[in-house]
JSON list of C-alpha atoms in Angstrom, two decimals:
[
{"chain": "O", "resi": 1, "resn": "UNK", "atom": "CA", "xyz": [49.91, 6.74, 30.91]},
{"chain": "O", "resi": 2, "resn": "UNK", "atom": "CA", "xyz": [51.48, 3.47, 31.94]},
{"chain": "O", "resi": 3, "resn": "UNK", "atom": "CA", "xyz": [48.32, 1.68, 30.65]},
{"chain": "O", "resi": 4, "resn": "UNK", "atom": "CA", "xyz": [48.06, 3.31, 27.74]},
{"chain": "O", "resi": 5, "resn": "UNK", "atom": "CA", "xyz": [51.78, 2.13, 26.27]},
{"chain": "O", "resi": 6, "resn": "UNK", "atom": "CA", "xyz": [50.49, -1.61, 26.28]},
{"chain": "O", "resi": 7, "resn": "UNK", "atom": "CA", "xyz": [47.23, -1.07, 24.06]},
{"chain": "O", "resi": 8, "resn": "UNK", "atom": "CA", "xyz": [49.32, 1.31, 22.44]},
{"chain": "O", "resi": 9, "resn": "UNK", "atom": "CA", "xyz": [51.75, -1.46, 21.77]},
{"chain": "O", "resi": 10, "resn": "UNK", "atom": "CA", "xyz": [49.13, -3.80, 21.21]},
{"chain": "O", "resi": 11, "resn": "UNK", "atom": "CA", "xyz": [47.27, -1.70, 18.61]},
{"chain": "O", "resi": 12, "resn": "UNK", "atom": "CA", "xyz": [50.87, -1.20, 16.80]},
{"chain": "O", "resi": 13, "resn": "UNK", "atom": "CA", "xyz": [51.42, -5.35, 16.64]},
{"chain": "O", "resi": 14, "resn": "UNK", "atom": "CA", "xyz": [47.83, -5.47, 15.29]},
{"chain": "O", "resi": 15, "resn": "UNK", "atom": "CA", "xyz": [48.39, -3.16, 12.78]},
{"chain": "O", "resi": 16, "resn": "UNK", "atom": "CA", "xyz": [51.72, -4.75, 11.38]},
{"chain": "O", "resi": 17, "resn": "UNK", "atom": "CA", "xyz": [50.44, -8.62, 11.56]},
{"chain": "O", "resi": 18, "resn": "UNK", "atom": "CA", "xyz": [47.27, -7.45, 9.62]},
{"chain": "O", "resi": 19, "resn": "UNK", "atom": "CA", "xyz": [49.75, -6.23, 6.97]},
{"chain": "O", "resi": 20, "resn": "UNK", "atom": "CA", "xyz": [50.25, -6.09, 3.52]},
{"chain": "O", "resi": 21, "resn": "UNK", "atom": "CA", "xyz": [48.05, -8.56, 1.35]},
{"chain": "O", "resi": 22, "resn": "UNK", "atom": "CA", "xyz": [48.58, -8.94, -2.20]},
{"chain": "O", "resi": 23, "resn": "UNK", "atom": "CA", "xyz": [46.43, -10.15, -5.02]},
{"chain": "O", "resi": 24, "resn": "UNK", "atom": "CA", "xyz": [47.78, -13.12, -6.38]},
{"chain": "O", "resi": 25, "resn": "UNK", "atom": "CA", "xyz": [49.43, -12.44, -10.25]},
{"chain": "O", "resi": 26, "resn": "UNK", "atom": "CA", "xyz": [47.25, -13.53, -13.53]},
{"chain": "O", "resi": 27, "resn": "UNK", "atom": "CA", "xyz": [48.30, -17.09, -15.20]},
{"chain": "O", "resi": 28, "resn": "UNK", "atom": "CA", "xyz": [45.74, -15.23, -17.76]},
{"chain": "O", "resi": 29, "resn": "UNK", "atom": "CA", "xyz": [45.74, -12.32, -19.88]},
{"chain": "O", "resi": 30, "resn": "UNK", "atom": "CA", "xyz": [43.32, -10.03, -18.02]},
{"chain": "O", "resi": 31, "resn": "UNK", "atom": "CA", "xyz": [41.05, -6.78, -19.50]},
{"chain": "O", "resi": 32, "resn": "UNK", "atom": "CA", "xyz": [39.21, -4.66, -17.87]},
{"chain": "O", "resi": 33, "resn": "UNK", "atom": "CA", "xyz": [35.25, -4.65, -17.69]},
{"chain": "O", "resi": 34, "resn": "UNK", "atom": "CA", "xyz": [34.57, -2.28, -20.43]},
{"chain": "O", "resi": 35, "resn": "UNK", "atom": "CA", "xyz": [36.35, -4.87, -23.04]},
{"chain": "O", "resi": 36, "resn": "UNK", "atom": "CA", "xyz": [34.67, -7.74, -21.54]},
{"chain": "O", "resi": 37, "resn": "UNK", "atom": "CA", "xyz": [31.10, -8.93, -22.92]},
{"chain": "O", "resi": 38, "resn": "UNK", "atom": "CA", "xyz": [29.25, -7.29, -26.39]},
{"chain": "O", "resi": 39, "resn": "UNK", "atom": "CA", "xyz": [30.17, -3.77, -26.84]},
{"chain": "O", "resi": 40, "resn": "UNK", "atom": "CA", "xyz": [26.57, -3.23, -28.25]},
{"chain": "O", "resi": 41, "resn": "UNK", "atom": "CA", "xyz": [23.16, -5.17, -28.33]},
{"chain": "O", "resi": 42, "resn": "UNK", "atom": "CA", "xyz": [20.07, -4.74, -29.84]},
{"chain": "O", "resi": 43, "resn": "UNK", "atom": "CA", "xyz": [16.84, -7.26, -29.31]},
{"chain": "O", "resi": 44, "resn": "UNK", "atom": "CA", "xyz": [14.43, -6.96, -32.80]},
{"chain": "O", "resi": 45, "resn": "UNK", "atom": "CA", "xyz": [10.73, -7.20, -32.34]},
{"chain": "O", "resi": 46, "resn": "UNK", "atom": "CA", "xyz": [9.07, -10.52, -32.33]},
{"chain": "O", "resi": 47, "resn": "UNK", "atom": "CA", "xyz": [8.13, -12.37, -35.69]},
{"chain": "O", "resi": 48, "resn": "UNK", "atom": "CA", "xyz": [4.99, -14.49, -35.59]},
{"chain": "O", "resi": 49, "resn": "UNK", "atom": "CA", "xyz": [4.36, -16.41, -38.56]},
{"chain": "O", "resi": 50, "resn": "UNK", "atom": "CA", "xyz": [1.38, -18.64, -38.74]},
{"chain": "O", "resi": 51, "resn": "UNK", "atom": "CA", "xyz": [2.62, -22.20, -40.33]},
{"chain": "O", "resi": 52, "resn": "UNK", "atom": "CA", "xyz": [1.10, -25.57, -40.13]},
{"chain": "O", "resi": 53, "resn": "UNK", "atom": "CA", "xyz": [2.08, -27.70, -37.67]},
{"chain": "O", "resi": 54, "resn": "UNK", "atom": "CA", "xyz": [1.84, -31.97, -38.24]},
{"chain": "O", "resi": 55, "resn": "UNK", "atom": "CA", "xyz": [0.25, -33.11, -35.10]},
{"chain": "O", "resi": 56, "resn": "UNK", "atom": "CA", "xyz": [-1.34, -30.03, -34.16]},
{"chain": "O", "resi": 57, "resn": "UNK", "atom": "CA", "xyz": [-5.43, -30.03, -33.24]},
{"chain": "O", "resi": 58, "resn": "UNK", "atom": "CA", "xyz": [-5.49, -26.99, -35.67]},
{"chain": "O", "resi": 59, "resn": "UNK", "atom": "CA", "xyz": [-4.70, -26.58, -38.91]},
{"chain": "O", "resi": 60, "resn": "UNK", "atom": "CA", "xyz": [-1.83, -23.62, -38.10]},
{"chain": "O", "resi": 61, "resn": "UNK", "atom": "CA", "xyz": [0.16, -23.01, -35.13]},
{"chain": "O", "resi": 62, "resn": "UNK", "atom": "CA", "xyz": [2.27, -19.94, -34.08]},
{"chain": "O", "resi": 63, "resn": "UNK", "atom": "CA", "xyz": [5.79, -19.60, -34.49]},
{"chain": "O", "resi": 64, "resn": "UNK", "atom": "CA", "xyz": [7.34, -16.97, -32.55]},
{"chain": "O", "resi": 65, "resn": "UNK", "atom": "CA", "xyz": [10.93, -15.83, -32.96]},
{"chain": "O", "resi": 66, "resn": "UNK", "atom": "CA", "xyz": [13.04, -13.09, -31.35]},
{"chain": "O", "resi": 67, "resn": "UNK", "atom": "CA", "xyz": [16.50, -12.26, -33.19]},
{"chain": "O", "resi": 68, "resn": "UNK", "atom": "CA", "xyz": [19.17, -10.37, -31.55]},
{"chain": "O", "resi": 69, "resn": "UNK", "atom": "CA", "xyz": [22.03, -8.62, -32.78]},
{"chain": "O", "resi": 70, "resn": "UNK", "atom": "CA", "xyz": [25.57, -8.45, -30.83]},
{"chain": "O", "resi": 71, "resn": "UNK", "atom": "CA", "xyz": [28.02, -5.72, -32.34]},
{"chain": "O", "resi": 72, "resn": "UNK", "atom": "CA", "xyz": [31.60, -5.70, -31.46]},
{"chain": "O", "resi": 73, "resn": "UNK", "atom": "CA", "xyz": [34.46, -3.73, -32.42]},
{"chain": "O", "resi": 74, "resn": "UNK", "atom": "CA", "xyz": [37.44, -5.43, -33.95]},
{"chain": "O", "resi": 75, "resn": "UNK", "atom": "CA", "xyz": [39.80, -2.61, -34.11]},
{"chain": "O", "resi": 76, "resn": "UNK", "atom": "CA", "xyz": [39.78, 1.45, -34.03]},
{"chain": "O", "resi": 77, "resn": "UNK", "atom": "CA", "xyz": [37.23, 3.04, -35.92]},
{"chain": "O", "resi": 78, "resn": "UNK", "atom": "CA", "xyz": [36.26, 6.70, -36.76]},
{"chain": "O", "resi": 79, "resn": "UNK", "atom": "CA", "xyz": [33.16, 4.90, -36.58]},
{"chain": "O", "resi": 80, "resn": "UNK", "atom": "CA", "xyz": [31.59, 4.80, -33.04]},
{"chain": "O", "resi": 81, "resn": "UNK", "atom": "CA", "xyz": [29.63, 1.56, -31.95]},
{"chain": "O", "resi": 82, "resn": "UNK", "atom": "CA", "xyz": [25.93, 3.40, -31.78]},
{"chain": "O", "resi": 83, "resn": "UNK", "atom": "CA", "xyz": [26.43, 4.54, -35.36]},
{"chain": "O", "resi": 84, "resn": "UNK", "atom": "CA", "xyz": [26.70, 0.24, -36.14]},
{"chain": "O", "resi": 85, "resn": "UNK", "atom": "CA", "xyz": [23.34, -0.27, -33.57]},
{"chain": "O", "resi": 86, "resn": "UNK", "atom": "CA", "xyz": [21.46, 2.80, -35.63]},
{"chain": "O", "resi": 87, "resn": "UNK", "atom": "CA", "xyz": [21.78, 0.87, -38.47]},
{"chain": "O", "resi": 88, "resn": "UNK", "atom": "CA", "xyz": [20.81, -2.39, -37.31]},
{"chain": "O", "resi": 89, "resn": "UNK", "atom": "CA", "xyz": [17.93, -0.27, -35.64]},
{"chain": "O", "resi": 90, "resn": "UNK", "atom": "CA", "xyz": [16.89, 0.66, -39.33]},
{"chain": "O", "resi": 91, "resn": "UNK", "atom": "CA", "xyz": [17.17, -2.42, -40.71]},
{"chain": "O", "resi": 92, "resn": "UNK", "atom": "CA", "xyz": [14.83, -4.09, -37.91]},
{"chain": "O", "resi": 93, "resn": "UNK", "atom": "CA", "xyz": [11.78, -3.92, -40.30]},
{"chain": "O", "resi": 94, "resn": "UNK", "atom": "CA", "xyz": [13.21, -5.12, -43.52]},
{"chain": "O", "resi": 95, "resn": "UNK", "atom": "CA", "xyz": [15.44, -8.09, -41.46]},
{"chain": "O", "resi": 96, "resn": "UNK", "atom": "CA", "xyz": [11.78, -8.78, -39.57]},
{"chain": "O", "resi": 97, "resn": "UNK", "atom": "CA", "xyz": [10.26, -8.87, -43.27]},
{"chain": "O", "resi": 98, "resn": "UNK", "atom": "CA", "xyz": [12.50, -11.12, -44.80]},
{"chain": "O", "resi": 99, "resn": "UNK", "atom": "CA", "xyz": [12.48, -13.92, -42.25]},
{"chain": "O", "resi": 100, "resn": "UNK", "atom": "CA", "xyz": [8.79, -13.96, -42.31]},
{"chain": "O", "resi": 101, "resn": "UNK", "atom": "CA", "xyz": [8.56, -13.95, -45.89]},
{"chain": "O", "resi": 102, "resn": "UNK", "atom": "CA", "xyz": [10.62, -17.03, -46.15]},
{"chain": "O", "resi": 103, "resn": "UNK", "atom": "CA", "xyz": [8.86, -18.87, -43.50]},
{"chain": "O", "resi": 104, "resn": "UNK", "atom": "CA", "xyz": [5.85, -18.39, -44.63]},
{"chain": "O", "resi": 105, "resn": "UNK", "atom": "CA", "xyz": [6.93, -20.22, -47.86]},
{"chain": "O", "resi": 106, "resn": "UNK", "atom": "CA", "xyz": [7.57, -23.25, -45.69]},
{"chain": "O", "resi": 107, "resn": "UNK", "atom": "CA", "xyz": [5.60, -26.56, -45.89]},
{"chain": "O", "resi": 108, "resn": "UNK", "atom": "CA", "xyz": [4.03, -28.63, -42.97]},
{"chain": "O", "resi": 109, "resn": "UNK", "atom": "CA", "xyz": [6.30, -28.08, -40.07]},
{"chain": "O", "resi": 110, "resn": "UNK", "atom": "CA", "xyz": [7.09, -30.34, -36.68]},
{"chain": "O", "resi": 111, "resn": "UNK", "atom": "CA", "xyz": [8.82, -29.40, -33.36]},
{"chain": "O", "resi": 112, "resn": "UNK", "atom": "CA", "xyz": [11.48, -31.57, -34.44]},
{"chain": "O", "resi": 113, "resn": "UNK", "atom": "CA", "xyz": [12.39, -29.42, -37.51]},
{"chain": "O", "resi": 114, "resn": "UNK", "atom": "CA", "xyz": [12.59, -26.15, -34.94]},
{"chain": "O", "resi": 115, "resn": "UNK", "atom": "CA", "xyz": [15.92, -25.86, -35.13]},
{"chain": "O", "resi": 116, "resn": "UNK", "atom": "CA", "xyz": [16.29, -25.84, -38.73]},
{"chain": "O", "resi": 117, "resn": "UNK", "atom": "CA", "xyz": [13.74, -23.16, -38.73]},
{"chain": "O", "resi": 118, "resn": "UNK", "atom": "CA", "xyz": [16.17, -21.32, -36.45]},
{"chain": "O", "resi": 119, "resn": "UNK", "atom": "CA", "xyz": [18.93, -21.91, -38.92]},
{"chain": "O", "resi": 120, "resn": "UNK", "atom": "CA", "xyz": [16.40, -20.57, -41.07]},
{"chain": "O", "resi": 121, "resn": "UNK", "atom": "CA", "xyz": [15.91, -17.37, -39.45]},
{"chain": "O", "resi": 122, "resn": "UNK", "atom": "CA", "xyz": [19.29, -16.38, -39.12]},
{"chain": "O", "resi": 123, "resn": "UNK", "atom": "CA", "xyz": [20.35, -17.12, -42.58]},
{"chain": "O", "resi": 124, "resn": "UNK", "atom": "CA", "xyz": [18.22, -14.74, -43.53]},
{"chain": "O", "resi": 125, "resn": "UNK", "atom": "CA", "xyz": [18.17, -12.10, -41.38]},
{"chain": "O", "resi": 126, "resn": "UNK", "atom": "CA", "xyz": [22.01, -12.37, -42.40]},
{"chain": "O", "resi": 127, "resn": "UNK", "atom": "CA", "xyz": [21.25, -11.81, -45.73]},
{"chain": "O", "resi": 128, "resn": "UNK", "atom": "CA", "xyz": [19.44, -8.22, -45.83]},
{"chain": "O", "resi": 129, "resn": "UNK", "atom": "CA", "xyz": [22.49, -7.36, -43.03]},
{"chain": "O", "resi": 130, "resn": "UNK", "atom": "CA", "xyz": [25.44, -8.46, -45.54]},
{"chain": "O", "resi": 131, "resn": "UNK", "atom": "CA", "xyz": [23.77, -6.73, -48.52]},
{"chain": "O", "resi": 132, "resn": "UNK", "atom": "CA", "xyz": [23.86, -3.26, -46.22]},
{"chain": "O", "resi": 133, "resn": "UNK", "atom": "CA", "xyz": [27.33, -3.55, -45.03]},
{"chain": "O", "resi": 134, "resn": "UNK", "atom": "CA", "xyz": [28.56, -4.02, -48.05]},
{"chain": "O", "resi": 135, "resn": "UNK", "atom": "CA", "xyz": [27.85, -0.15, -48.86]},
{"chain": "O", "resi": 136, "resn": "UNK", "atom": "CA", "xyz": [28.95, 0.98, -45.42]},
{"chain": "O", "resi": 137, "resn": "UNK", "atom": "CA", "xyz": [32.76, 2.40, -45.24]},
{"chain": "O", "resi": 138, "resn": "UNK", "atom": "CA", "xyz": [33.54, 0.86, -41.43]},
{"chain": "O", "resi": 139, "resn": "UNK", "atom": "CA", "xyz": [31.87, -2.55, -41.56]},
{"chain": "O", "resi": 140, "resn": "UNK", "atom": "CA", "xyz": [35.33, -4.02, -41.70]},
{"chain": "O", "resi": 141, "resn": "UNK", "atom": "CA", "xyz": [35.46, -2.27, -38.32]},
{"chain": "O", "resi": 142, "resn": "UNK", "atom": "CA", "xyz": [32.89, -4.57, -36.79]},
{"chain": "O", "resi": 143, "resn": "UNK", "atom": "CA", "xyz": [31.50, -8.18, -36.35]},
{"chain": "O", "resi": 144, "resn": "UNK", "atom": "CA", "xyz": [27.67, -7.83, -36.14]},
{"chain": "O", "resi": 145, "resn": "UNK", "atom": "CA", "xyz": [26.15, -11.29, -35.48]},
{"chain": "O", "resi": 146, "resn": "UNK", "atom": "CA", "xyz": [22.68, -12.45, -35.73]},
{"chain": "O", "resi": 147, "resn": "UNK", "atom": "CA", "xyz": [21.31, -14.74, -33.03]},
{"chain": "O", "resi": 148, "resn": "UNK", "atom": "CA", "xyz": [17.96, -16.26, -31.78]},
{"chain": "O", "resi": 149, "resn": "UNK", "atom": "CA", "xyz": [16.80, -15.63, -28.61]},
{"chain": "O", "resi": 150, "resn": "UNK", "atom": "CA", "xyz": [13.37, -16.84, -28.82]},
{"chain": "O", "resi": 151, "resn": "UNK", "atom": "CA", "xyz": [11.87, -19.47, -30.76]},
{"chain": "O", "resi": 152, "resn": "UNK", "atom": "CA", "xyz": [8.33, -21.42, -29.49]},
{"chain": "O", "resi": 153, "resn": "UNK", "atom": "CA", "xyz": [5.39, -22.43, -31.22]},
{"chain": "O", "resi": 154, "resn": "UNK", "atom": "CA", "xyz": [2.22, -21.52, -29.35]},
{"chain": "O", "resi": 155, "resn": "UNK", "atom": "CA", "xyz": [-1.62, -22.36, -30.62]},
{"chain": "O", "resi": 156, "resn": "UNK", "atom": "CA", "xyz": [-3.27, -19.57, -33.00]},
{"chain": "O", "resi": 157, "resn": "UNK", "atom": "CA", "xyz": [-5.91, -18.83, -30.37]},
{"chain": "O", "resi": 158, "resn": "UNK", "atom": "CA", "xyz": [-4.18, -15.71, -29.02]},
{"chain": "O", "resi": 159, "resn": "UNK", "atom": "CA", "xyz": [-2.14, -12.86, -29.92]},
{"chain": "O", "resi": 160, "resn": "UNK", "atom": "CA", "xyz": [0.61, -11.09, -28.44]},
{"chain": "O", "resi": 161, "resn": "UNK", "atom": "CA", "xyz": [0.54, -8.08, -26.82]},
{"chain": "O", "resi": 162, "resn": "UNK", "atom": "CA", "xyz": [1.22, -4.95, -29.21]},
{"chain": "O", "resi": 163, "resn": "UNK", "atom": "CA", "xyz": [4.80, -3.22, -28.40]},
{"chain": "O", "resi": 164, "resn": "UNK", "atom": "CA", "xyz": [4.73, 0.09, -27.35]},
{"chain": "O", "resi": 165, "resn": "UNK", "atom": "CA", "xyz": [5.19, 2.56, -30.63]},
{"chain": "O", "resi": 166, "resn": "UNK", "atom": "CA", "xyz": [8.72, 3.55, -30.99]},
{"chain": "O", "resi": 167, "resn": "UNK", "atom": "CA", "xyz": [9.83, 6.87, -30.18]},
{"chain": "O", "resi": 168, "resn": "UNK", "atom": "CA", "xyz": [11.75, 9.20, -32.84]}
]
């Protein structure tokens, strides 16, 4: 027993000096995870348009861009955020039609003019979005931006790989 009372007391001193430890306070507003980041995403299938290309050993060279859309909430809806992905989800086809449809229009290219080709892209895809919010009642309730992911120009020896077909 008398050997006992000293770890005893020992265990009791360990247990106080290891304490209470408290997380320093914010200097920041904070949020939690679930407000942090896009509330939605959605990547749109790849657009290759054939252009030609000054400087290229062929006359036309691939252009390959990916577009993705970010959806966020900007206040409470009776709208829910994978009614705002359906519809870019819908619009994938007609947004993937209109960018390719303009760059195809497009004179000689070069790799220096990519990024206006970018601009390009966007602009566009930004059109056929605007002219469908305007008809849906909650679009006020989101910001749904248009980005590029991808954009490369690759030789017109190759394809890509077909996408598996889409589910309904």
């Amino acid at each position: 027993m008398t050997k006992s009372i000293p770890v005893l007391f020992a265990l009791v001193t360990l247990l106080g000096l290891s304490g209470c430890v408290t997380q320093p306070t914010a200097t920041t507003p904070t949020a939690a995870t679930s407000t942090l980041g896009d509330r939605a995403t959605y990547k749109l299938e790849e657009i290759v348009v054939s252009l030609p290309l000054a400087g290229s050993q062929g006359p036309y060279q691939n252009l390959h861009i990916t577009l993705a859309v970010f959806i966020n909430p900007l206040r409470e809806s009776y709208s829910y955020d994978y009614e705002a992905q359906g519809l870019v989800r819908r619009l994938e086809p007609r947004i993937n039609s209109t960018v390719s449809a303009s760059l195809l229009e497009l004179d000689t290219q070069t790799i220096a003019n990519t990024k206006a080709l970018r601009i390009k892209a966007i602009a566009e895809a930004e059109k056929v979005l605007a002219n469908t919010l305007r008809n849906w009642t909650y679009a006020a309730d989101y910001k749904i931006e248009i980005n590029v992911l991808n954009i490369y120009w690759t030789d017109s020896s190759g394809g890509r790989e077909p996408s598996p077909a889409s589910r309904w």
